[in-house]
Each structure stands twice: as structure tokens, then as C-alpha cells.
Coordinates of C-alpha atoms in Angstrom, one line a residue:
M178 CA 63.4 62.1 134.3
E179 CA 60.8 64.2 132.7
H180 CA 61.5 62.6 129.3
Y181 CA 61.9 59.1 130.9
R182 CA 58.7 59.3 132.8
H183 CA 56.6 60.5 129.9
L184 CA 58.3 57.7 127.5
H185 CA 57.6 55.0 130.1
A186 CA 54.2 55.9 130.5
H187 CA 53.3 56.2 126.8
P188 CA 55.0 53.1 125.4
E189 CA 54.6 51.9 121.6
L190 CA 55.6 48.8 119.8
S191 CA 57.8 48.2 117.0
Y192 CA 56.6 49.7 113.7
H193 CA 54.0 52.0 115.7
E194 CA 56.2 54.7 117.3
E195 CA 54.1 57.6 115.9
E196 CA 53.7 59.5 119.1
T197 CA 57.3 58.7 120.7
A198 CA 58.6 59.9 117.3
R199 CA 56.4 63.1 117.4
Y200 CA 57.5 63.6 120.5
V201 CA 61.3 63.4 120.1
A202 CA 60.9 65.8 117.0
Q203 CA 59.2 68.4 119.4
V204 CA 61.9 68.1 121.9
L205 CA 64.3 68.3 119.3
G206 CA 62.6 71.3 117.3
R207 CA 63.1 73.3 120.6
L208 CA 67.0 73.0 120.5
N209 CA 67.4 74.9 117.3
L210 CA 69.3 71.9 115.8
D211 CA 70.5 72.2 112.0
E212 CA 68.8 69.5 110.5
I213 CA 65.8 67.3 112.0
K214 CA 64.3 64.3 109.8
T215 CA 61.3 62.3 110.5
G216 CA 60.1 58.9 109.0
V217 CA 63.6 57.8 108.7
G218 CA 63.3 53.9 108.3
G219 CA 59.7 54.0 109.5
H220 CA 59.2 56.0 112.2
G221 CA 62.7 56.9 113.0
V222 CA 63.9 60.6 113.5
T223 CA 67.6 61.8 113.0
A224 CA 68.9 65.4 113.8
L225 CA 72.2 67.3 113.3
L226 CA 74.1 69.3 115.7
A227 CA 77.0 71.0 113.7
G228 CA 79.9 72.5 115.6
Q229 CA 83.3 73.2 114.0
S230 CA 84.0 72.5 110.5
G231 CA 86.4 69.9 109.6
G232 CA 85.7 67.5 112.7
P233 CA 84.3 64.3 112.7
V234 CA 80.8 63.4 112.3
I235 CA 79.6 61.3 115.5
G236 CA 76.4 59.1 115.5
L237 CA 74.5 58.8 118.6
R238 CA 71.6 56.2 118.5
A239 CA 68.9 55.2 120.7
D240 CA 66.2 52.8 120.2
M241 CA 62.8 53.7 120.8
D242 CA 60.1 50.9 120.7
A243 CA 58.4 49.2 123.8
L244 CA 57.5 45.4 124.5
S245 CA 54.1 43.5 124.4
I246 CA 54.0 43.2 128.1
T247 CA 51.7 44.1 131.0
E248 CA 53.6 46.1 133.4
T249 CA 53.6 45.0 137.1
T250 CA 56.2 48.0 138.5
G251 CA 53.4 49.7 140.6
C252 CA 55.5 53.0 139.8
P253 CA 53.7 56.6 139.7
F254 CA 54.5 56.6 136.0
A255 CA 53.6 53.1 134.6
S256 CA 52.4 52.6 131.4
Q257 CA 48.9 53.8 130.2
N258 CA 48.9 51.6 127.2
P259 CA 47.4 48.6 128.3
G260 CA 49.6 45.4 127.4
V261 CA 52.5 47.7 126.3
M262 CA 55.7 48.3 128.3
H263 CA 59.1 49.6 128.2
A264 CA 60.4 46.4 129.6
C265 CA 63.9 46.7 127.5
G266 CA 65.0 50.0 128.6
H267 CA 64.2 51.9 125.5
D268 CA 62.5 54.6 127.3
G269 CA 65.9 55.3 129.3
H270 CA 67.8 55.2 126.0
T271 CA 65.8 57.7 124.3
A272 CA 65.6 60.0 127.3
I273 CA 69.2 59.9 127.9
L274 CA 69.9 60.9 124.1
L275 CA 67.2 63.6 124.6
T276 CA 69.0 65.3 127.5
V277 CA 72.3 64.9 125.8
A278 CA 71.1 66.8 122.6
Q279 CA 70.1 69.4 124.9
I280 CA 73.2 70.0 126.7
L281 CA 75.3 69.6 123.6
A282 CA 73.1 72.1 122.1
A283 CA 73.8 74.8 124.6
H284 CA 77.6 74.3 123.7
R285 CA 77.5 73.9 120.4
D286 CA 80.0 76.6 119.7
K287 CA 82.6 74.6 121.5
L288 CA 81.8 71.6 119.9
P289 CA 85.1 70.2 117.8
G290 CA 82.9 68.4 115.3
T291 CA 79.6 67.4 114.4
V292 CA 76.7 65.2 116.0
K293 CA 74.0 63.1 114.3
F294 CA 71.5 61.9 116.4
L295 CA 69.6 58.8 115.5
F296 CA 66.4 57.6 117.2
Q297 CA 65.9 54.5 115.9
P298 CA 62.2 52.4 115.8
S299 CA 61.7 48.7 115.5
E300 CA 64.8 47.3 117.8
E301 CA 62.8 44.2 118.8
C302 CA 61.9 42.9 115.2
T303 CA 64.7 40.8 114.0
P304 CA 65.4 40.0 111.4
L305 CA 64.2 43.7 109.8
G306 CA 64.6 45.8 112.5
G307 CA 65.0 49.7 112.3
S308 CA 68.7 50.4 111.8
Q309 CA 68.8 48.6 108.6
L310 CA 65.7 50.6 107.5
M311 CA 67.5 53.9 108.9
I312 CA 70.8 52.8 106.9
R313 CA 68.6 52.4 103.7
D314 CA 66.9 55.8 104.3
G315 CA 70.6 57.5 104.5
A316 CA 70.8 58.2 108.0
L317 CA 74.7 57.5 107.9
E318 CA 75.2 59.8 105.0
N319 CA 74.5 63.7 104.2
P320 CA 76.8 64.3 106.1
H321 CA 78.9 61.1 106.2
V322 CA 78.9 59.5 109.9
D323 CA 82.4 58.5 111.0
A324 CA 81.5 56.7 114.0
I325 CA 78.7 55.8 116.1
L326 CA 78.1 55.6 119.9
G327 CA 75.2 53.6 121.3
L328 CA 74.5 52.1 125.0
H329 CA 72.0 49.4 126.8
L330 CA 70.5 49.8 130.4
W331 CA 72.2 46.1 131.9
P332 CA 70.3 45.0 135.1
T333 CA 72.8 42.7 136.3
L334 CA 75.4 45.7 136.5
P335 CA 75.1 47.7 139.7
C336 CA 74.1 51.4 139.0
G337 CA 77.3 53.7 138.6
S338 CA 79.1 51.2 136.5
I339 CA 79.7 50.9 132.5
G340 CA 80.9 47.7 131.0
L341 CA 82.9 48.6 127.9
Q342 CA 85.2 46.1 125.9
A343 CA 86.1 45.2 122.4
G344 CA 85.1 42.3 119.9
A345 CA 81.6 41.0 120.1
V346 CA 79.1 42.5 123.0
S347 CA 76.0 40.9 121.5
A348 CA 75.1 37.6 119.6
A349 CA 73.7 37.0 116.4
S350 CA 69.9 35.9 116.6
D351 CA 68.6 33.8 113.9
H352 CA 65.1 32.4 113.4
L353 CA 65.1 28.3 112.7
N354 CA 61.8 26.5 111.1
I355 CA 61.7 23.0 110.3
T356 CA 58.9 20.8 109.1
V357 CA 59.4 16.9 109.1
L358 CA 57.3 15.2 107.0
G359 CA 56.3 11.3 107.4
K360 CA 53.5 9.3 106.5
S361 CA 50.0 8.5 108.5
C362 CA 49.0 5.0 109.1
H363 CA 47.1 3.6 112.0
A364 CA 49.2 3.8 115.1
S365 CA 48.8 0.1 116.0
M366 CA 50.6 -0.9 112.6
P367 CA 53.4 1.8 112.7
D368 CA 55.4 -0.2 110.2
G369 CA 52.8 0.9 107.4
G370 CA 53.8 4.8 107.8
I371 CA 56.6 6.9 108.8
D372 CA 56.5 8.1 112.2
A373 CA 57.1 12.3 111.8
I374 CA 57.0 12.6 115.7
V375 CA 59.8 10.0 116.1
A376 CA 61.7 11.5 113.1
A377 CA 61.2 15.0 114.8
S378 CA 62.7 13.8 118.0
N379 CA 65.5 12.4 116.3
V380 CA 66.3 15.9 114.6
V381 CA 65.9 17.6 117.7
M382 CA 68.5 15.1 119.5
A383 CA 70.7 15.4 116.3
L384 CA 70.9 19.5 116.8
Q385 CA 72.5 19.1 120.0
T386 CA 75.7 17.8 118.2
V387 CA 75.8 21.2 116.0
V388 CA 77.5 22.9 118.5
S389 CA 79.6 20.0 120.4
R390 CA 80.8 18.7 117.0
N391 CA 81.0 21.6 114.6
V392 CA 81.6 24.6 116.5
P393 CA 85.3 25.3 117.6
P394 CA 85.6 24.8 121.6
A395 CA 87.1 28.3 122.0
Q396 CA 83.9 29.8 120.3
A397 CA 80.2 29.5 121.5
A398 CA 77.0 29.0 120.1
V399 CA 73.4 27.8 121.0
V400 CA 70.5 26.1 119.2
T401 CA 67.4 25.9 121.0
I402 CA 64.1 24.2 119.5
G403 CA 61.4 26.3 121.5
T404 CA 58.1 25.3 120.0
M405 CA 57.4 21.5 118.6
S406 CA 53.7 20.7 117.3
G407 CA 52.5 17.5 115.3
G408 CA 49.9 14.8 115.0
T409 CA 46.1 15.1 114.9
R410 CA 45.0 12.1 117.1
Y411 CA 46.0 9.7 119.8
N412 CA 46.1 6.7 117.3
I413 CA 47.2 7.8 114.2
L414 CA 50.8 7.9 113.1
A415 CA 51.8 11.8 112.3
D416 CA 52.6 12.6 109.1
R417 CA 53.8 16.1 110.0
V418 CA 55.5 18.0 112.5
E419 CA 56.5 21.6 112.9
M420 CA 59.2 23.1 115.0
E421 CA 60.8 26.4 115.5
G422 CA 63.8 27.4 117.1
T423 CA 66.5 30.1 117.5
V424 CA 70.0 30.1 116.9
R425 CA 72.7 32.5 118.5
S426 CA 76.6 32.5 118.0
F427 CA 79.3 35.4 118.5
D428 CA 81.6 35.0 115.9
E429 CA 81.0 35.9 112.3
G430 CA 82.8 32.8 110.9
V431 CA 80.7 30.3 113.0
H432 CA 77.4 32.3 112.2
D433 CA 78.2 32.0 108.3
H434 CA 78.5 28.3 108.9
L435 CA 75.6 27.5 111.3
P436 CA 73.2 27.3 108.2
G437 CA 74.6 24.5 106.6
W438 CA 75.3 22.8 109.4
I439 CA 71.9 22.8 110.6
V440 CA 70.5 22.1 107.2
R441 CA 72.8 19.0 106.9
T442 CA 72.0 17.4 110.2
A443 CA 68.0 18.0 110.1
E444 CA 67.7 16.4 106.8
N445 CA 69.8 13.6 107.6
A446 CA 68.5 12.9 110.8
A447 CA 65.0 12.8 109.1
K448 CA 66.4 10.6 106.2
A449 CA 67.7 8.2 108.7
L450 CA 64.4 7.3 109.8
G451 CA 62.5 7.7 106.4
A452 CA 61.2 11.1 106.8
T453 CA 62.2 14.4 105.1
A454 CA 63.3 17.7 106.7
Q455 CA 62.3 20.9 105.3
V456 CA 64.4 23.9 107.0
K457 CA 64.0 27.5 106.6
Y458 CA 67.0 29.5 108.2
E459 CA 66.2 32.8 108.6
R460 CA 69.4 35.0 109.5
G461 CA 68.5 37.8 111.8
Y462 CA 71.0 40.4 113.5
P463 CA 74.5 39.6 113.4
P464 CA 76.9 40.1 116.6
T465 CA 77.6 43.3 117.6
V466 CA 81.3 43.8 117.4
N467 CA 82.8 46.9 119.0
D468 CA 85.8 48.5 117.4
R469 CA 88.9 48.3 119.4
R470 CA 90.3 51.8 118.4
L471 CA 86.9 53.5 119.7
V472 CA 87.3 51.4 122.9
E473 CA 90.5 52.2 123.7
L474 CA 90.0 55.4 123.1
L475 CA 86.5 55.6 125.4
E476 CA 87.9 53.2 128.2
P477 CA 89.2 56.2 130.0
V478 CA 85.9 58.3 129.3
A479 CA 84.0 55.5 131.1
S480 CA 86.6 55.2 133.8
D481 CA 86.7 58.5 134.8
V482 CA 82.7 59.1 134.8
T483 CA 82.1 56.1 136.8
G484 CA 84.8 56.8 139.4
G485 CA 86.8 53.7 138.3
K486 CA 83.8 51.4 137.9
L487 CA 84.7 50.6 134.3
L488 CA 83.7 46.8 133.7
T489 CA 85.8 44.8 130.9
G490 CA 85.9 41.4 130.3
L491 CA 82.5 40.8 130.7
P492 CA 80.8 37.6 129.8
V493 CA 79.0 38.7 126.4
P494 CA 75.2 38.0 126.5
P495 CA 73.3 35.7 123.9
T496 CA 70.8 38.4 123.4
G497 CA 70.3 39.8 120.1
E498 CA 70.8 43.6 119.1
D499 CA 69.8 45.7 116.4
F500 CA 72.8 48.2 116.8
A501 CA 74.6 45.3 115.0
F502 CA 74.0 46.7 111.5
F503 CA 75.1 50.3 112.6
A504 CA 78.5 48.5 114.0
K505 CA 78.9 46.7 110.6
A506 CA 78.3 50.0 108.7
R507 CA 80.8 52.4 110.6
P508 CA 83.5 51.9 113.6
S509 CA 81.1 51.7 116.7
A510 CA 81.2 51.0 120.4
F511 CA 78.4 49.8 122.5
A512 CA 78.2 49.7 126.0
W513 CA 76.3 48.2 128.9
L514 CA 75.3 50.9 131.4
G515 CA 74.7 49.2 135.0
C516 CA 71.1 50.2 136.1
R517 CA 70.7 47.7 139.2
P518 CA 69.8 50.0 142.4
D519 CA 72.0 49.9 145.7
G520 CA 70.8 47.1 148.1
V521 CA 69.1 45.1 145.3
S522 CA 70.8 41.5 144.7
P523 CA 71.5 40.4 141.1
E524 CA 69.1 37.5 141.7
D525 CA 66.3 39.9 142.9
M526 CA 67.0 42.6 140.4
P527 CA 64.1 42.1 137.3
P528 CA 65.8 41.4 134.1
L529 CA 65.3 42.8 130.8
H530 CA 61.9 42.0 128.9
N531 CA 60.3 41.3 132.8
S532 CA 57.1 43.1 133.6
S533 CA 58.8 44.3 136.6
F534 CA 61.9 45.9 135.1
L535 CA 62.8 49.4 136.1
P536 CA 65.7 50.6 136.2
A537 CA 67.6 52.9 139.0
S538 CA 67.1 56.5 138.1
D539 CA 70.8 57.5 138.6
S540 CA 72.0 55.4 135.9
L541 CA 70.3 57.6 133.4
K542 CA 72.4 60.5 134.9
L543 CA 75.3 58.4 134.3
G544 CA 74.6 57.6 130.8
V545 CA 74.1 61.3 129.9
L546 CA 77.5 61.8 131.5
Y547 CA 79.3 59.2 129.6
T548 CA 77.4 59.9 126.3
C549 CA 78.4 63.5 126.4
H550 CA 81.9 62.9 127.2
A551 CA 82.6 60.2 124.9
A552 CA 80.9 62.3 122.0
L553 CA 83.3 64.9 122.9
A554 CA 86.3 62.6 123.1
L555 CA 85.4 61.0 119.5
M556 CA 85.3 64.9 118.1
S557 CA 88.7 65.5 119.1
A558 CA 90.1 62.2 118.2
P559 CA 92.6 62.0 115.1
K560 CA 91.3 61.1 111.7
E561 CA 93.2 57.7 111.7
V562 CA 91.0 56.3 114.5
F563 CA 87.9 56.3 112.1
A564 CA 89.9 54.7 108.9

């Protein structure tokens, strides 16, 4: 808990994890690891722990950044950085991986392979998060990483449980901006202009059909317009409306088609009322997709360390996750680590990105246990698992 309490009390925003990275590097430096690199993909830190030669190289990843939230937990180690809080559990992820590094380093002579620790910055910064920057800086090479493990504290699941399943475990998270252009005139004579507000409303309603009439029924997607602004005065027909929204999906095929569906729908819905729609579609994180072979290998591990509290077939959350780029680059398995304290109902547990979010301390211990055993299982796995 020492690492967790320190990290929780000293949160830093994405792209500003200087002190966090320094703390991580200092802890790793005391473990006599083979190689420690800082400044990887921004403020990322990597370290190598070489065991027996010839075995696979397993990457273990934790994210480090915090959020712009004022903490209200009232805990004795609450944030000392006003307006910044670890409300998404990244402090727990980093603390877990630092402890795993300490344990594995103490048994390095018995390791059947090599471990590469990946402490990632800027997970919260779609579309360009820290994983892409770390990959660009060679974090998965020298030596070549064969597979990667990650996890996320999950408040809807009870402490003591782990969720692990093959396929998509997070959604693609894209960003949408639409500008609707009309023609202003006196509001009492709307026939002399083109009402951008009415046209924009038509666009919003038409976008609701993108999912219901384009996405296959067995798939799922979300198109939400979160902001809309336009007009300058009550008696002037608005000539411009700005909208911003988010698009979530789980299937790569659907993810690829959504931009075209949305552009077509928005442009034609505006055109039907004489206006024009300019669409800027920004692809963010893709879905995080777990490798089936790795999951099948790790399910017994998760079941053993939880005493049978392995959860599968869980609803896939529509949240985005920057680990997705690691999962696209290498076979990966991303687990949900239950952190809801005993006696707290799912309804009463503060969710992620909430100013009162605080995981049960025992969940961190389980995260360490699972990660250590999962890494050992993968290091002992046959090479065809990583092919």
C-alpha cells in the first residue's frame, strides 16, 4: 500500500507525469533490473528483468496519469494536488506493477523467461494516448515482446473477483465534430434564410438511425451528441451551429464503417433543409480485443488466485482504453479487477471518474497475485501460443 498511497496523494495529469515517472524509476532502480529507460513515449518508463534465456518476453503494462477532478473521498492520503485526482485507478495499476516488479526481481533466477515492465503515460488522452507513443519509441522491441498483460480496477465487480474473457473488452472511442451552416435573416421572416438550428436538429435526429439502420443487430454501437451551440440573438435566424459528440463501437468492421455512415447521414439531413453539414470525424482508441489463446491459458490462473471467482461473459463496457494499441500490436489479455468493497452495493459504489472513487485495498493485493502468476504462466507457455 505504500506505493499506492504515495501515488494517490501525488496525482499528475496526462502529459505531465514527471514526478510519477521519477518515483517509478527510483523504485525500479533499487531492484537491480537489467535496463531502465525513462522518457519513453513522453513520460513513460520501461524496465527489463531477464530470467532464463530462450524463454518468451512478457510485457506487463500499467498506466500512470490522473484526471481533472477535485477529490472528495476524505481519505488520509487524498490528493495534495488541487483539482487533480486518481479517479480512474491508475495509481492502483502502477502500484500493483511496482510491487510485481519487486517480487519477480527477488526470484529472477527462477524466471522461465523475460519480463518487460511498461509504465504508460497519458492513457486518458484519446486519440493520441501514451501507448502509441511508447510503441513508436520502440517499447515493444529490444527485446521483442511476445505478449502483453494489463488490468483495470473495476468498481462494479466485487473485491476478490477477476473478469477475463476473449474478444472485445472495451469499445472503440471516436470523436465527432459537426458544423451546420445555413443563412441568417430576420427571425420573423424565416423564409428568407436557412435555419441552421432546425437543420442541426434534423441532423441529430437522423444520426439516431445510424445504429438502428446500419449496425447489424448482433453488434452494438453508440452515437451521442453531447454539445450543441448556435445563434447570436433571439430574433435572428441562426446561420451556424456547432455540435460535438462521441461514437463508440465494439466490432472492428463496424468501427471502420461508422465514419462513412455518419458523414452521409449528417450531410444529407442538413441538405434536405437547404443547409450544409461539415463533419470532422476523429478516430480514437480502437476496441481492446483479448487474444483467445492467452485467455484460455490464463483462465485457470485467474480462477485459482480468486478461489473460483473468475467472471466471464460480462457486458463489455462502452468505455475507451488506450491498452487497445498494445493489443493490436501483440497478443494480449486485459483483465477487470474487482474493487468494490464488501458490504457496498453496486449502486452505492462510486464509479470510475467520480470524485469519491476509492478501491478496496485488498483488490490491489489480488492484482499483484494475479499478475505475478499470469506472467509466470505465459513465460512457461509453448511458443505457438504467441504465434
